[in-house]
Amino acid sequence: HVSMWDAPAEFNRAVLSFLDEVDATPFVAAAPSFSWGISGWTLVSTAGIAHRQSGRRRDIVLVHGLGMSSAYFVNLAHELFARGWNPIAPDLPGFGESNNGPAVGPAEHATILASWADALGIRDAVWLGHSIGCNAVAHLAALRPDLVRAPVMAGPVWTRRHWSRVFFMLSLDALREPVSLYRHVLRAYWRTGVARWWLTWRRYIPDVAAPPPPALHLAGTRDPIPDREVLRVVEVPGAHACVFSHAGAVAGEIGRELQPRT
């Protein structure tokens, strides 16, 4: 059993022969694989922001909607990764796996995202917002154009109608989403809590009535929330959570307009 002691010369010859064989074998790097678990935490001000990512370039950033976390972007991230993108998605303070933080509006969220991007060295990336995440991305693009190469808005909520319409349409949309989405919704909403959900929405309401910015606006054909009288949207299959239910179509539309960095 202890051959390196009983017969050291023979043992060393066998080991060295094996190492020579390994050295002579051409190295073939394994293709990068997709993953979407929590990849790290970044301290921004007094909050620790968790993020998920796949790949190293961080060339497209995904910003979640109200009450959600980066977890439900798993399907979209996978589709983007298969097309050559390296997606990364933060959990805003008070949501998902990030530390708690006060309920704030889109301008404050944009400032937080800018500090987070600076800490991770993200520059010249495509930023995709979903639902009210679109508003945060719009403010970020105006605040720091060096960070945002192009904004993509999925399921945008800008409207000239009363903000209460969004609640009604959100209830209608709930009946149009796949059941598999709700394992993400229930967990994320439980963590967020009613108070933070409502107070965050209150701080976003004034921005919902603002004119929508120039961007690639995407919406599911069955999404009742976007105001198509205000927004010119490119339609994809699905409802409000098309980024989850029809991620391939969303990634395909992004690929028609934009290309990942090489």
mmCIF file of C-alpha atoms in Angstrom:
data_model
loop_
_atom_site.group_PDB
_atom_site.id
_atom_site.type_symbol
_atom_site.label_atom_id
_atom_site.label_comp_id
_atom_site.label_asym_id
_atom_site.label_seq_id
_atom_site.Cartn_x
_atom_site.Cartn_y
_atom_site.Cartn_z
ATOM 1 C CA HIS A 1 0.000 0.000 0.000
ATOM 2 C CA VAL A 2 2.886 2.423 0.734
ATOM 3 C CA SER A 3 4.670 1.812 -2.546
ATOM 4 C CA MET A 4 6.477 5.178 -2.527
ATOM 5 C CA TRP A 5 8.287 3.860 0.573
ATOM 6 C CA ASP A 6 8.702 0.216 -0.379
ATOM 7 C CA ALA A 7 9.859 0.803 -3.969
ATOM 8 C CA PRO A 8 10.642 4.519 -4.388
ATOM 9 C CA ALA A 9 12.580 4.181 -7.660
ATOM 10 C CA GLU A 10 9.783 2.301 -9.456
ATOM 11 C CA PHE A 11 7.177 4.621 -7.941
ATOM 12 C CA ASN A 12 8.996 7.755 -9.120
ATOM 13 C CA ARG A 13 9.484 6.336 -12.634
ATOM 14 C CA ALA A 14 5.736 5.634 -12.920
ATOM 15 C CA VAL A 15 4.746 9.097 -11.641
ATOM 16 C CA LEU A 16 7.239 10.904 -13.890
ATOM 17 C CA SER A 17 6.103 8.891 -16.889
ATOM 18 C CA PHE A 18 2.507 9.899 -16.204
ATOM 19 C CA LEU A 19 3.458 13.575 -15.838
ATOM 20 C CA ASP A 20 5.367 13.486 -19.127
ATOM 21 C CA GLU A 21 2.266 12.028 -20.805
ATOM 22 C CA VAL A 22 0.096 14.798 -19.345
ATOM 23 C CA ASP A 23 2.536 17.489 -20.507
ATOM 24 C CA ALA A 24 2.514 16.067 -24.034
ATOM 25 C CA THR A 25 -1.287 16.070 -24.270
ATOM 26 C CA PRO A 26 -2.721 19.217 -25.956
ATOM 27 C CA PHE A 27 -4.812 21.281 -23.591
ATOM 28 C CA VAL A 28 -8.388 21.868 -24.657
ATOM 29 C CA ALA A 29 -10.188 24.470 -22.569
ATOM 30 C CA ALA A 30 -13.688 23.504 -21.532
ATOM 31 C CA ALA A 31 -16.454 25.663 -22.919
ATOM 32 C CA PRO A 32 -17.774 28.111 -20.301
ATOM 33 C CA SER A 33 -20.936 26.895 -18.646
ATOM 34 C CA PHE A 34 -23.984 28.857 -17.577
ATOM 35 C CA SER A 35 -24.753 29.423 -13.920
ATOM 36 C CA TRP A 36 -27.142 31.814 -12.148
ATOM 37 C CA GLY A 37 -26.488 31.529 -8.448
ATOM 38 C CA ILE A 38 -25.460 34.442 -6.240
ATOM 39 C CA SER A 39 -21.978 35.424 -7.438
ATOM 40 C CA GLY A 40 -21.042 38.093 -4.910
ATOM 41 C CA TRP A 41 -21.955 40.993 -2.657
ATOM 42 C CA THR A 42 -20.782 44.561 -3.092
ATOM 43 C CA LEU A 43 -20.841 47.161 -0.336
ATOM 44 C CA VAL A 44 -22.460 50.330 -1.674
ATOM 45 C CA SER A 45 -22.842 53.075 0.926
ATOM 46 C CA THR A 46 -24.228 51.093 3.873
ATOM 47 C CA ALA A 47 -25.967 48.389 1.847
ATOM 48 C CA GLY A 48 -24.556 45.113 0.628
ATOM 49 C CA ILE A 49 -25.848 44.450 -2.897
ATOM 50 C CA ALA A 50 -25.982 40.840 -4.065
ATOM 51 C CA HIS A 51 -25.699 39.965 -7.723
ATOM 52 C CA ARG A 52 -25.910 37.018 -10.069
ATOM 53 C CA GLN A 53 -23.808 36.744 -13.190
ATOM 54 C CA SER A 54 -22.705 34.318 -15.876
ATOM 55 C CA GLY A 55 -19.444 34.978 -17.680
ATOM 56 C CA ARG A 56 -16.875 37.635 -16.872
ATOM 57 C CA ARG A 57 -17.395 40.545 -19.254
ATOM 58 C CA ARG A 58 -20.562 41.901 -17.588
ATOM 59 C CA ASP A 59 -21.765 43.418 -20.863
ATOM 60 C CA ILE A 60 -25.517 43.358 -20.153
ATOM 61 C CA VAL A 61 -27.083 44.302 -16.815
ATOM 62 C CA LEU A 62 -30.597 43.170 -15.864
ATOM 63 C CA VAL A 63 -32.570 45.291 -13.371
ATOM 64 C CA HIS A 64 -35.580 43.630 -11.741
ATOM 65 C CA GLY A 65 -39.089 44.956 -11.258
ATOM 66 C CA LEU A 66 -40.990 45.884 -8.100
ATOM 67 C CA GLY A 67 -40.882 43.279 -5.360
ATOM 68 C CA MET A 68 -38.763 40.896 -7.405
ATOM 69 C CA SER A 69 -35.115 39.854 -7.378
ATOM 70 C CA SER A 70 -32.518 38.869 -9.949
ATOM 71 C CA ALA A 71 -33.533 35.189 -9.625
ATOM 72 C CA TYR A 72 -36.448 35.372 -12.103
ATOM 73 C CA PHE A 73 -34.068 36.526 -14.848
ATOM 74 C CA VAL A 74 -32.653 32.988 -14.992
ATOM 75 C CA ASN A 75 -34.307 32.092 -18.323
ATOM 76 C CA LEU A 76 -33.370 35.373 -19.993
ATOM 77 C CA ALA A 77 -29.819 35.205 -18.669
ATOM 78 C CA HIS A 78 -29.463 31.688 -20.070
ATOM 79 C CA GLU A 79 -30.751 32.750 -23.488
ATOM 80 C CA LEU A 80 -28.453 35.776 -23.551
ATOM 81 C CA PHE A 81 -25.464 33.696 -22.454
ATOM 82 C CA ALA A 82 -26.136 31.224 -25.277
ATOM 83 C CA ARG A 83 -25.995 34.178 -27.698
ATOM 84 C CA GLY A 84 -22.610 35.387 -26.489
ATOM 85 C CA TRP A 85 -23.656 37.840 -23.786
ATOM 86 C CA ASN A 86 -22.294 37.837 -20.228
ATOM 87 C CA PRO A 87 -25.291 38.910 -18.094
ATOM 88 C CA ILE A 88 -25.163 40.277 -14.566
ATOM 89 C CA ALA A 89 -28.138 41.253 -12.390
ATOM 90 C CA PRO A 90 -28.159 43.007 -8.998
ATOM 91 C CA ASP A 91 -30.736 42.802 -6.242
ATOM 92 C CA LEU A 92 -31.623 46.356 -5.225
ATOM 93 C CA PRO A 93 -31.395 47.122 -1.477
ATOM 94 C CA GLY A 94 -34.346 45.605 0.354
ATOM 95 C CA PHE A 95 -34.984 43.033 -2.366
ATOM 96 C CA GLY A 96 -33.749 39.502 -3.014
ATOM 97 C CA GLU A 97 -30.497 38.602 -1.313
ATOM 98 C CA SER A 98 -29.293 42.183 -0.755
ATOM 99 C CA ASN A 99 -29.270 43.896 2.611
ATOM 100 C CA ASN A 100 -32.250 45.948 3.713
ATOM 101 C CA GLY A 101 -32.506 49.560 2.621
ATOM 102 C CA PRO A 102 -35.111 52.321 2.710
ATOM 103 C CA ALA A 103 -37.806 52.511 0.050
ATOM 104 C CA VAL A 104 -36.612 54.995 -2.577
ATOM 105 C CA GLY A 105 -37.543 56.149 -6.060
ATOM 106 C CA PRO A 106 -35.938 55.615 -9.469
ATOM 107 C CA ALA A 107 -33.445 58.491 -9.206
ATOM 108 C CA GLU A 108 -32.081 57.137 -5.922
ATOM 109 C CA HIS A 109 -31.970 53.613 -7.328
ATOM 110 C CA ALA A 110 -30.036 54.948 -10.318
ATOM 111 C CA THR A 111 -27.461 56.500 -7.988
ATOM 112 C CA ILE A 112 -27.110 53.205 -6.121
ATOM 113 C CA LEU A 113 -26.719 51.284 -9.391
ATOM 114 C CA ALA A 114 -24.068 53.739 -10.576
ATOM 115 C CA SER A 115 -22.024 53.232 -7.400
ATOM 116 C CA TRP A 116 -22.458 49.470 -7.686
ATOM 117 C CA ALA A 117 -21.345 49.503 -11.340
ATOM 118 C CA ASP A 118 -18.309 51.632 -10.463
ATOM 119 C CA ALA A 119 -17.331 49.185 -7.730
ATOM 120 C CA LEU A 120 -17.458 46.267 -10.185
ATOM 121 C CA GLY A 121 -15.843 48.131 -13.073
ATOM 122 C CA ILE A 122 -18.913 47.915 -15.336
ATOM 123 C CA ARG A 123 -18.697 50.310 -18.281
ATOM 124 C CA ASP A 124 -20.390 50.720 -21.670
ATOM 125 C CA ALA A 125 -22.903 47.942 -21.009
ATOM 126 C CA VAL A 126 -26.416 47.324 -22.237
ATOM 127 C CA TRP A 127 -28.855 47.816 -19.360
ATOM 128 C CA LEU A 128 -32.244 46.099 -19.407
ATOM 129 C CA GLY A 129 -34.937 47.143 -16.987
ATOM 130 C CA HIS A 130 -38.119 45.177 -16.430
ATOM 131 C CA SER A 131 -41.360 46.858 -15.325
ATOM 132 C CA ILE A 132 -40.432 49.710 -12.951
ATOM 133 C CA GLY A 133 -36.809 48.646 -13.356
ATOM 134 C CA CYS A 134 -37.124 50.520 -16.666
ATOM 135 C CA ASN A 135 -37.493 53.791 -14.757
ATOM 136 C CA ALA A 136 -34.322 53.200 -12.765
ATOM 137 C CA VAL A 137 -32.421 52.376 -15.961
ATOM 138 C CA ALA A 138 -33.751 55.527 -17.649
ATOM 139 C CA HIS A 139 -32.445 57.686 -14.794
ATOM 140 C CA LEU A 140 -29.129 55.860 -14.842
ATOM 141 C CA ALA A 141 -28.704 56.427 -18.603
ATOM 142 C CA ALA A 142 -29.276 60.154 -18.095
ATOM 143 C CA LEU A 143 -27.024 60.307 -15.041
ATOM 144 C CA ARG A 144 -24.126 58.174 -16.293
ATOM 145 C CA PRO A 145 -24.029 57.666 -20.069
ATOM 146 C CA ASP A 146 -20.564 56.131 -19.671
ATOM 147 C CA LEU A 147 -22.207 53.155 -17.954
ATOM 148 C CA VAL A 148 -25.139 52.680 -20.342
ATOM 149 C CA ARG A 149 -24.298 51.891 -23.956
ATOM 150 C CA ALA A 150 -27.946 51.242 -24.757
ATOM 151 C CA PRO A 151 -31.086 50.964 -22.596
ATOM 152 C CA VAL A 152 -33.635 48.188 -23.145
ATOM 153 C CA MET A 153 -37.052 48.506 -21.499
ATOM 154 C CA ALA A 154 -39.119 45.329 -21.073
ATOM 155 C CA GLY A 155 -42.727 45.783 -19.951
ATOM 156 C CA PRO A 156 -42.361 49.558 -19.363
ATOM 157 C CA VAL A 157 -44.972 51.262 -17.192
ATOM 158 C CA TRP A 158 -44.884 54.896 -18.411
ATOM 159 C CA THR A 159 -48.452 56.074 -18.926
ATOM 160 C CA ARG A 160 -50.630 59.195 -19.209
ATOM 161 C CA ARG A 161 -53.427 57.416 -17.396
ATOM 162 C CA HIS A 162 -53.959 57.382 -13.659
ATOM 163 C CA TRP A 163 -51.411 55.249 -11.827
ATOM 164 C CA SER A 164 -54.194 53.133 -10.256
ATOM 165 C CA ARG A 165 -54.734 51.604 -13.703
ATOM 166 C CA VAL A 166 -51.423 49.792 -13.268
ATOM 167 C CA PHE A 167 -52.812 47.939 -10.238
ATOM 168 C CA PHE A 168 -55.870 46.808 -12.122
ATOM 169 C CA MET A 169 -53.811 45.688 -15.104
ATOM 170 C CA LEU A 170 -51.323 43.927 -12.830
ATOM 171 C CA SER A 171 -54.172 41.873 -11.389
ATOM 172 C CA LEU A 172 -55.317 41.018 -14.891
ATOM 173 C CA ASP A 173 -51.797 40.082 -15.904
ATOM 174 C CA ALA A 174 -51.478 37.663 -12.983
ATOM 175 C CA LEU A 175 -53.928 35.370 -14.760
ATOM 176 C CA ARG A 176 -51.801 35.362 -17.906
ATOM 177 C CA GLU A 177 -48.458 34.325 -16.436
ATOM 178 C CA PRO A 178 -47.139 30.733 -16.269
ATOM 179 C CA VAL A 179 -47.484 28.964 -12.942
ATOM 180 C CA SER A 180 -43.712 28.377 -12.883
ATOM 181 C CA LEU A 181 -43.153 32.131 -12.452
ATOM 182 C CA TYR A 182 -44.835 32.146 -9.054
ATOM 183 C CA ARG A 183 -42.116 30.224 -7.282
ATOM 184 C CA HIS A 184 -39.995 33.334 -7.892
ATOM 185 C CA VAL A 185 -42.805 35.808 -7.195
ATOM 186 C CA LEU A 186 -43.893 34.310 -3.872
ATOM 187 C CA ARG A 187 -40.383 34.030 -2.496
ATOM 188 C CA ALA A 188 -39.409 37.532 -3.640
ATOM 189 C CA TYR A 189 -42.603 39.205 -2.400
ATOM 190 C CA TRP A 190 -42.349 37.481 0.981
ATOM 191 C CA ARG A 191 -38.841 38.847 1.400
ATOM 192 C CA THR A 192 -39.814 42.357 0.213
ATOM 193 C CA GLY A 193 -42.874 42.721 2.419
ATOM 194 C CA VAL A 194 -46.017 44.755 1.908
ATOM 195 C CA ALA A 195 -44.687 47.981 3.406
ATOM 196 C CA ARG A 196 -41.520 48.154 1.292
ATOM 197 C CA TRP A 197 -43.444 47.138 -1.832
ATOM 198 C CA TRP A 198 -46.049 49.873 -1.351
ATOM 199 C CA LEU A 199 -43.626 52.624 -0.269
ATOM 200 C CA THR A 200 -41.316 51.903 -3.214
ATOM 201 C CA TRP A 201 -44.237 52.063 -5.625
ATOM 202 C CA ARG A 202 -45.374 55.391 -4.071
ATOM 203 C CA ARG A 203 -41.951 56.864 -4.772
ATOM 204 C CA TYR A 204 -42.051 55.649 -8.373
ATOM 205 C CA ILE A 205 -45.530 57.033 -9.142
ATOM 206 C CA PRO A 206 -44.402 60.560 -10.180
ATOM 207 C CA ASP A 207 -41.926 59.062 -12.624
ATOM 208 C CA VAL A 208 -44.521 56.800 -14.256
ATOM 209 C CA ALA A 209 -46.238 59.915 -15.664
ATOM 210 C CA ALA A 210 -43.001 61.277 -17.201
ATOM 211 C CA PRO A 211 -42.352 60.985 -20.959
ATOM 212 C CA PRO A 212 -40.644 57.674 -21.792
ATOM 213 C CA PRO A 213 -37.019 57.963 -22.927
ATOM 214 C CA PRO A 214 -35.630 56.776 -26.282
ATOM 215 C CA ALA A 215 -34.827 53.077 -25.954
ATOM 216 C CA LEU A 216 -35.645 49.629 -27.271
ATOM 217 C CA HIS A 217 -39.085 49.107 -25.698
ATOM 218 C CA LEU A 218 -40.295 45.490 -25.556
ATOM 219 C CA ALA A 219 -43.632 44.140 -24.346
ATOM 220 C CA GLY A 220 -45.492 40.860 -24.437
ATOM 221 C CA THR A 221 -48.430 40.747 -26.814
ATOM 222 C CA ARG A 222 -50.676 39.844 -23.852
ATOM 223 C CA ASP A 223 -49.124 42.374 -21.464
ATOM 224 C CA PRO A 224 -51.936 44.752 -20.414
ATOM 225 C CA ILE A 225 -49.700 47.168 -18.491
ATOM 226 C CA PRO A 226 -47.719 49.179 -21.118
ATOM 227 C CA ASP A 227 -49.642 52.188 -22.430
ATOM 228 C CA ARG A 228 -49.372 51.680 -26.170
ATOM 229 C CA GLU A 229 -50.756 55.156 -26.784
ATOM 230 C CA VAL A 230 -47.597 56.541 -25.179
ATOM 231 C CA LEU A 231 -45.077 53.829 -26.004
ATOM 232 C CA ARG A 232 -44.030 52.367 -29.309
ATOM 233 C CA VAL A 233 -43.193 48.817 -28.340
ATOM 234 C CA VAL A 234 -41.711 45.846 -30.136
ATOM 235 C CA GLU A 235 -43.994 42.981 -29.235
ATOM 236 C CA VAL A 236 -42.873 39.483 -28.297
ATOM 237 C CA PRO A 237 -44.968 36.523 -27.130
ATOM 238 C CA GLY A 238 -46.114 36.460 -23.524
ATOM 239 C CA ALA A 239 -47.507 38.832 -20.936
ATOM 240 C CA HIS A 240 -45.803 41.252 -18.527
ATOM 241 C CA ALA A 241 -43.161 38.741 -17.450
ATOM 242 C CA CYS A 242 -42.131 37.954 -21.039
ATOM 243 C CA VAL A 243 -38.522 38.096 -19.815
ATOM 244 C CA PHE A 244 -39.309 34.858 -17.976
ATOM 245 C CA SER A 245 -41.950 33.085 -20.056
ATOM 246 C CA HIS A 246 -40.550 33.909 -23.529
ATOM 247 C CA ALA A 247 -36.942 34.687 -22.754
ATOM 248 C CA GLY A 248 -35.728 33.393 -26.118
ATOM 249 C CA ALA A 249 -37.893 35.875 -28.007
ATOM 250 C CA VAL A 250 -36.731 38.757 -25.792
ATOM 251 C CA ALA A 251 -33.076 37.796 -26.232
ATOM 252 C CA GLY A 252 -33.645 37.484 -29.969
ATOM 253 C CA GLU A 253 -35.046 41.026 -30.227
ATOM 254 C CA ILE A 254 -32.119 42.364 -28.234
ATOM 255 C CA GLY A 255 -29.772 40.554 -30.618
ATOM 256 C CA ARG A 256 -31.433 42.157 -33.642
ATOM 257 C CA GLU A 257 -30.584 45.613 -32.346
ATOM 258 C CA LEU A 258 -27.431 45.124 -30.294
ATOM 259 C CA GLN A 259 -24.346 42.945 -30.130
ATOM 260 C CA PRO A 260 -22.296 41.853 -27.110
ATOM 261 C CA ARG A 261 -18.799 43.208 -26.705
ATOM 262 C CA THR A 262 -16.039 40.912 -27.925
#
